[in-house]
XYZ file of C-alpha atoms in Angstrom:
482
model
C 113.032 86.368 95.444
C 112.228 89.501 96.968
C 114.482 91.507 94.412
C 112.699 89.474 91.653
C 109.195 90.515 92.866
C 110.055 94.087 93.118
C 111.760 94.131 89.743
C 108.613 92.514 88.019
C 106.553 95.051 90.229
C 108.436 97.927 88.818
C 108.040 96.661 85.302
C 104.257 95.894 85.887
C 103.024 92.546 86.270
C 100.322 92.647 83.469
C 103.018 94.073 81.107
C 105.608 91.365 81.949
C 102.823 88.406 81.511
C 101.883 89.845 78.101
C 105.451 90.336 77.116
C 106.421 86.828 78.198
C 103.436 85.609 76.106
C 104.317 87.661 73.155
C 108.105 86.428 73.087
C 106.689 82.652 73.048
C 104.598 83.364 70.250
C 107.306 85.119 68.314
C 109.695 82.013 69.181
C 106.884 79.766 67.852
C 106.864 81.638 64.382
C 110.709 81.958 64.111
C 111.718 78.613 65.395
C 111.219 76.786 62.099
C 112.947 79.204 60.303
C 116.151 79.611 62.420
C 116.452 76.108 63.545
C 119.226 74.137 62.365
C 119.278 71.335 60.166
C 118.570 67.886 61.519
C 115.131 68.235 62.927
C 112.363 66.783 61.410
C 109.093 68.514 60.036
C 107.179 66.905 62.739
C 109.707 68.001 65.534
C 109.532 71.710 64.379
C 105.621 71.615 64.229
C 105.270 69.975 67.817
C 107.906 72.730 69.170
C 106.015 75.488 67.342
C 102.746 74.213 68.448
C 103.336 73.782 71.992
C 105.321 76.930 72.352
C 102.856 79.099 70.372
C 99.832 77.800 72.700
C 101.520 78.509 75.696
C 102.273 82.020 74.321
C 98.662 82.527 73.519
C 97.290 81.496 76.830
C 99.957 83.571 78.567
C 98.444 86.694 76.314
C 94.968 85.926 77.136
C 95.766 85.439 80.742
C 97.329 88.799 80.922
C 94.693 90.568 78.890
C 92.002 89.343 81.112
C 93.805 90.308 84.282
C 91.543 93.561 84.627
C 88.522 91.430 84.541
C 89.690 88.907 87.232
C 88.960 89.433 91.077
C 92.704 90.260 91.578
C 93.755 93.615 92.601
C 95.840 95.590 90.264
C 98.444 95.974 92.715
C 98.967 92.263 92.946
C 99.349 91.676 89.192
C 103.087 91.124 89.857
C 102.279 88.100 91.944
C 101.138 86.210 88.862
C 104.181 87.354 86.956
C 106.351 86.219 89.685
C 104.944 82.724 89.566
C 105.288 82.573 85.896
C 109.090 83.285 86.229
C 109.441 80.751 89.129
C 107.654 78.095 86.948
C 110.287 78.769 84.259
C 113.008 79.099 86.608
C 112.299 75.578 88.288
C 112.113 73.895 84.864
C 115.323 75.454 83.689
C 116.781 74.187 86.824
C 115.669 70.775 86.112
C 116.931 70.607 82.680
C 120.513 71.807 84.001
C 120.435 69.095 86.249
C 119.514 66.384 83.652
C 122.100 67.799 81.495
C 124.779 67.330 84.168
C 123.869 63.870 84.907
C 123.048 62.703 81.440
C 122.817 63.959 77.908
C 119.825 65.611 76.336
C 119.080 64.942 72.595
C 117.413 68.046 72.052
C 118.209 70.650 74.841
C 116.942 73.826 72.869
C 113.706 72.161 71.888
C 113.237 70.703 75.510
C 114.117 74.036 76.975
C 111.413 75.727 74.643
C 108.661 73.508 75.252
C 109.007 72.641 78.940
C 109.555 76.215 79.738
C 106.674 77.517 78.009
C 104.330 74.998 79.378
C 105.949 75.604 82.880
C 105.007 79.298 82.459
C 101.489 78.592 81.677
C 101.280 76.605 84.870
C 102.716 79.369 86.740
C 100.104 81.694 85.276
C 97.272 79.484 86.924
C 99.194 79.300 90.258
C 99.841 83.003 90.089
C 95.952 83.699 89.619
C 95.255 81.419 92.634
C 97.787 83.026 94.809
C 96.626 86.364 93.466
C 93.111 85.970 94.470
C 94.091 84.583 97.753
C 96.186 87.723 98.421
C 93.465 89.957 97.069
C 90.875 88.451 99.592
C 93.266 88.676 102.418
C 94.108 92.582 101.653
C 90.588 93.382 100.967
C 89.534 91.733 104.292
C 92.120 93.559 105.988
C 91.187 96.821 104.291
C 87.618 96.164 105.273
C 88.481 95.578 108.903
C 90.354 98.994 109.050
C 87.481 100.791 107.316
C 84.949 99.087 109.560
C 86.804 100.351 112.581
C 87.194 103.858 111.083
C 83.363 104.020 110.581
C 82.740 102.619 113.941
C 84.918 105.388 115.410
C 82.775 107.899 113.554
C 79.619 106.400 114.398
C 80.205 106.488 118.148
C 81.396 110.046 117.832
C 78.178 111.160 116.162
C 75.753 112.536 118.853
C 72.399 111.120 116.937
C 71.313 107.683 117.311
C 72.751 105.294 114.637
C 71.974 101.615 113.974
C 72.359 99.366 111.114
C 69.951 96.627 110.518
C 70.077 93.678 108.241
C 67.528 92.466 105.498
C 65.578 90.802 108.005
C 65.516 94.142 110.067
C 67.492 92.851 112.860
C 69.917 95.164 114.674
C 73.600 94.426 113.427
C 75.337 97.519 114.926
C 74.206 100.326 117.248
C 76.068 103.197 118.722
C 75.971 104.401 122.242
C 73.786 107.379 121.525
C 71.321 104.936 120.224
C 71.374 102.766 123.416
C 70.863 105.769 125.313
C 68.028 107.149 123.208
C 65.871 103.913 123.651
C 67.242 102.849 126.931
C 68.238 99.453 125.771
C 71.477 97.650 126.653
C 73.648 97.023 123.356
C 73.495 93.239 124.019
C 69.568 93.540 123.988
C 69.442 95.348 121.026
C 72.039 93.257 118.660
C 70.217 90.454 116.876
C 66.886 91.626 117.883
C 63.989 92.804 115.408
C 63.704 96.746 115.039
C 60.099 96.357 116.155
C 61.501 95.845 119.595
C 61.384 99.777 120.054
C 58.039 100.366 118.009
C 55.313 102.235 119.957
C 52.307 100.070 120.503
C 50.130 102.422 118.551
C 52.436 102.397 115.426
C 52.178 99.367 113.310
C 56.030 98.192 112.675
C 55.045 96.161 109.650
C 53.669 99.060 108.051
C 56.868 101.164 108.681
C 58.901 98.491 107.204
C 57.049 97.896 104.333
C 57.168 101.577 103.610
C 60.840 101.735 104.165
C 61.308 98.728 101.691
C 59.133 100.475 98.959
C 61.137 103.521 98.942
C 64.682 102.354 99.426
C 66.432 100.860 96.625
C 70.215 99.845 96.500
C 70.918 103.053 94.280
C 69.124 105.516 96.271
C 70.624 108.785 96.047
C 69.566 110.591 99.085
C 68.220 108.848 102.390
C 64.463 108.448 102.917
C 63.234 110.447 105.824
C 60.358 109.066 108.210
C 58.753 110.354 111.506
C 57.462 107.784 113.723
C 56.945 106.939 117.450
C 59.370 104.979 119.556
C 58.777 103.268 122.829
C 61.552 103.136 125.024
C 62.660 100.551 127.595
C 61.087 102.495 130.167
C 57.696 102.653 128.226
C 58.252 106.427 127.386
C 56.997 107.408 123.925
C 59.164 109.805 121.965
C 58.767 111.151 118.243
C 61.753 110.209 116.395
C 62.803 111.223 112.871
C 64.778 108.478 110.799
C 67.121 108.847 107.905
C 67.239 105.493 105.884
C 70.088 104.763 103.528
C 70.921 101.489 101.895
C 74.280 99.956 103.115
C 75.932 97.679 100.408
C 77.280 94.324 101.989
C 80.846 93.098 101.213
C 79.529 89.579 100.295
C 76.991 91.105 97.547
C 73.990 90.093 99.425
C 70.747 92.133 100.101
C 71.909 95.506 101.483
C 71.754 96.450 105.163
C 70.083 99.795 106.092
C 71.986 102.478 107.878
C 69.565 104.507 109.958
C 70.045 107.759 111.550
C 67.732 108.561 114.547
C 66.974 111.864 116.067
C 64.553 112.654 118.862
C 62.145 115.443 117.707
C 59.844 115.231 120.594
C 60.806 118.768 121.739
C 61.266 120.290 118.363
C 57.570 119.263 117.508
C 56.380 120.326 120.622
C 57.883 123.845 120.071
C 56.126 123.905 116.349
C 52.752 123.041 118.036
C 53.217 125.772 120.597
C 54.328 128.232 117.933
C 51.236 127.472 115.791
C 49.011 127.747 118.810
C 50.424 131.283 119.458
C 50.025 132.155 116.186
C 46.428 130.951 116.048
C 46.056 132.802 119.275
C 47.550 136.085 117.980
C 45.552 135.861 114.677
C 42.351 135.390 116.725
C 43.311 138.232 119.026
C 44.309 140.436 116.022
C 40.725 139.741 114.223
C 38.636 140.205 117.447
C 40.770 143.409 118.063
C 40.041 144.717 114.451
C 36.556 143.880 114.444
C 35.941 145.478 118.071
C 37.870 148.701 116.984
C 36.173 149.125 113.586
C 32.744 149.745 114.962
C 33.812 152.688 117.262
C 36.109 154.051 114.601
C 33.432 153.879 111.967
C 31.214 155.825 114.275
C 33.852 158.254 115.130
C 34.278 158.855 111.362
C 30.538 159.484 110.841
C 30.090 161.900 113.498
C 33.379 163.481 112.414
C 32.109 164.481 109.091
C 29.164 166.190 111.078
C 31.377 168.837 113.050
C 31.386 172.253 112.109
C 34.588 172.877 110.457
C 33.849 176.682 110.267
C 34.411 176.675 114.215
C 37.471 174.868 114.407
C 38.878 173.538 111.167
C 42.272 172.398 112.347
C 40.464 170.345 115.184
C 38.011 168.600 112.693
C 40.771 168.060 110.514
C 42.996 166.463 113.254
C 40.095 164.201 114.215
C 39.258 163.198 110.669
C 42.840 162.152 110.125
C 43.032 160.501 113.558
C 40.173 158.345 112.926
C 41.493 157.546 109.244
C 44.875 156.842 110.799
C 43.284 154.394 113.204
C 41.389 152.478 110.484
C 44.681 152.272 108.376
C 46.673 150.618 111.464
C 43.918 148.130 111.623
C 44.619 147.084 108.238
C 48.307 147.032 108.773
C 48.069 145.014 112.042
C 46.076 142.253 110.123
C 48.534 142.419 107.500
C 51.587 141.525 110.100
C 49.482 138.917 111.716
C 47.528 137.416 109.058
C 49.958 137.684 106.047
C 48.383 136.987 102.585
C 44.990 136.285 104.202
C 44.403 139.987 104.930
C 45.085 141.135 101.367
C 41.848 141.991 99.436
C 42.082 142.078 95.387
C 44.974 144.305 94.311
C 44.248 147.630 92.009
C 46.399 149.796 89.832
C 48.468 152.097 92.134
C 50.586 154.994 90.749
C 53.960 155.136 93.005
C 54.300 158.782 92.396
C 51.030 159.774 93.840
C 50.841 157.307 96.770
C 54.487 158.371 97.717
C 53.434 161.962 97.609
C 50.336 161.266 99.976
C 52.371 159.222 102.373
C 54.886 162.207 102.319
C 51.979 164.690 103.101
C 50.546 162.634 106.054
C 54.151 163.332 107.633
C 54.048 167.064 107.757
C 57.729 166.874 107.261
C 58.414 170.411 105.991
C 62.129 170.709 106.575
C 62.811 167.353 104.840
C 62.752 166.899 100.741
C 61.062 164.065 98.812
C 62.213 163.550 95.092
C 60.122 161.146 93.172
C 61.754 159.998 90.031
C 59.343 157.391 88.860
C 56.066 157.218 86.975
C 55.420 153.729 87.286
C 52.271 152.049 88.538
C 52.081 148.526 90.203
C 49.208 146.143 90.889
C 48.893 146.358 95.065
C 46.664 147.611 97.712
C 46.792 151.361 97.850
C 46.654 151.624 101.497
C 49.228 149.212 102.154
C 51.405 150.721 99.525
C 50.932 153.976 101.143
C 51.843 152.773 104.445
C 55.082 151.107 103.037
C 56.070 154.488 101.883
C 55.155 156.171 105.102
C 57.050 153.802 107.301
C 60.225 153.968 104.935
C 59.867 158.014 104.969
C 59.515 157.907 108.841
C 62.505 155.481 109.277
C 64.430 157.846 106.874
C 63.544 161.086 108.957
C 63.930 159.497 112.322
C 67.498 158.528 111.480
C 68.722 161.331 108.884
C 67.164 164.187 110.833
C 64.606 166.624 109.488
C 66.742 168.039 106.703
C 67.198 164.581 105.142
C 66.408 164.000 101.352
C 64.379 160.898 100.244
C 64.248 159.598 96.922
C 61.879 157.129 95.179
C 63.063 155.842 91.847
C 62.761 153.188 89.522
C 64.524 149.580 89.195
C 64.667 147.394 85.993
C 61.560 145.219 87.697
C 60.596 147.257 90.646
C 61.298 150.501 92.770
C 63.608 151.761 95.521
C 63.492 154.145 98.462
C 66.787 155.922 99.512
C 67.778 158.611 101.672
C 71.049 160.652 102.357
C 71.170 160.021 106.057
C 73.465 157.930 108.258
C 72.584 154.645 106.516
C 72.045 151.107 108.108
C 75.321 149.008 108.899
C 75.765 145.763 107.197
C 75.632 143.748 110.397
C 71.904 145.209 110.845
C 70.626 144.914 107.438
C 69.019 141.560 108.063
C 67.583 142.217 111.620
C 66.175 145.735 111.005
C 63.122 143.845 109.311
C 62.699 141.472 112.379
C 59.472 142.066 114.680
C 60.380 144.283 117.529
C 63.592 145.574 116.244
C 63.807 149.260 116.754
C 66.302 151.963 117.822
C 63.762 154.274 118.909
C 62.268 152.246 121.807
C 63.038 155.338 124.313
C 60.715 157.363 121.973
C 57.737 154.695 121.929
C 58.901 152.837 118.778
C 57.420 149.458 118.781
C 59.504 148.079 115.836
C 56.570 147.033 113.686
C 57.228 149.571 110.731
C 59.918 147.592 108.780
C 58.525 144.448 109.921
C 55.299 145.561 107.751
C 57.442 146.517 104.813
C 59.044 143.011 104.780
C 55.552 141.166 105.448
C 54.137 143.206 102.477
C 56.635 142.419 100.201
C 56.597 138.720 101.227
C 52.634 138.916 100.653
C 53.067 140.204 97.085
C 56.025 138.104 96.146
C 58.599 141.151 95.960
C 62.137 140.632 96.975
C 63.048 143.219 99.493
C 66.457 144.314 100.433
C 68.437 147.086 101.916
C 71.937 148.617 101.131
C 73.878 151.711 100.875
C 72.531 154.525 98.760
C 74.750 156.717 96.561
C 74.862 159.382 99.224
C 75.752 157.085 101.902
C 72.364 156.510 103.435
C 70.107 153.605 103.556
C 68.454 152.292 100.366
C 65.560 149.840 100.339
C 65.052 148.073 97.059
C 62.025 146.097 96.044
C 62.585 143.815 93.169
C 60.471 141.219 91.251
C 57.562 143.619 91.115
C 55.208 142.308 88.747
C 53.553 143.244 86.688
C 55.036 147.062 86.536
C 54.070 149.355 83.964
C 54.455 153.021 82.922
C 51.360 155.382 83.223
C 52.859 157.156 80.020
C 52.684 153.725 78.192
């Protein structure tokens, strides 16, 4: 029988059943034509009718196989049962023929074998469904074991809750997180670990509102949990529906992560930023008064006596005032930016270059564009980039300011910035001139200003092998000559 099953499986179980049904329908149509004389019309009609109906049943059964709950790889079971039934009937007919005589062997064979194949079809359906359930259960058990292994290997806590919000599965990481044994959790309501200040029913209702069987992405919640020792932790839940094999209400697969330390770090960072902002505002306020007084008195100095000293003092106070603005921009971001004005890039670049007094270096300005920004901040942006180019490229460096399709660039022919450092150069405190008093705020200011105005700032290699700072998405940008 194993050879028979393998043979039918090679042909295809569904194809075999359809072929057998088609054969019986063809025999029913042709039997009255090829039948020898001696049979009455009633006999021919009975044979054709029974054989034809059996063939139609087989064709319908084979056609509906894909819609049944039988696995495709078990279709051959149905076909084998049809063959077995036909074989049994043929054996019975041969036995009867051996011990007695059959009045109509051909008619009996056609009628009984076709009816037997229909009976075999029903038995095959029943057997195929049973085997399908057995194979599915075995595969589900193997899958469940695989998933259990994966769940236990995950560092985050994982549990599965049923439609009544009772624990059905928990991994070791979750038991360690909440401090309960697995036996205490399984079957218990999920509110067992809810903090007293949290309304467990409200959380459950929110999960049920947001979670549907066809949810594409898990829903994430943050809530307080109380461990078995009474400790309260902040946990982040990621909840997704988990279909049940019996088709009932889906379970909920939940990944739980302790975010207590993460939230505390965020709160500490927020408090530090608030203190830094307050300190920067206080320092700026305290510095502005003496700087303003110094600027007023510097204008009253006799420039005829010592013009260089007067110019130095005036520039020093102006520089301090500008540095106050820069400090506020770095610490407060967009809150420190006033209403933008039209800034001519060529004029501002040349002003910044003049402030440096870099007589041996060369500035080439290849832009006549103007942008909407703050004049002071833009001048300091250029100054910081120019200082960076001179510091790394030497006194004889050539710096070029030019246009981009939606912005501008500042390039030099110095040593350049390596690919590994192009992301870190903008970080606060990063400097290669710490031994010369560098604080690492220059390029931080450049990045901060770009972020405030929504520009995209990047650094790459220039055509001469040096550094090239590009500023894109600088809008609106328009030509002075337009």
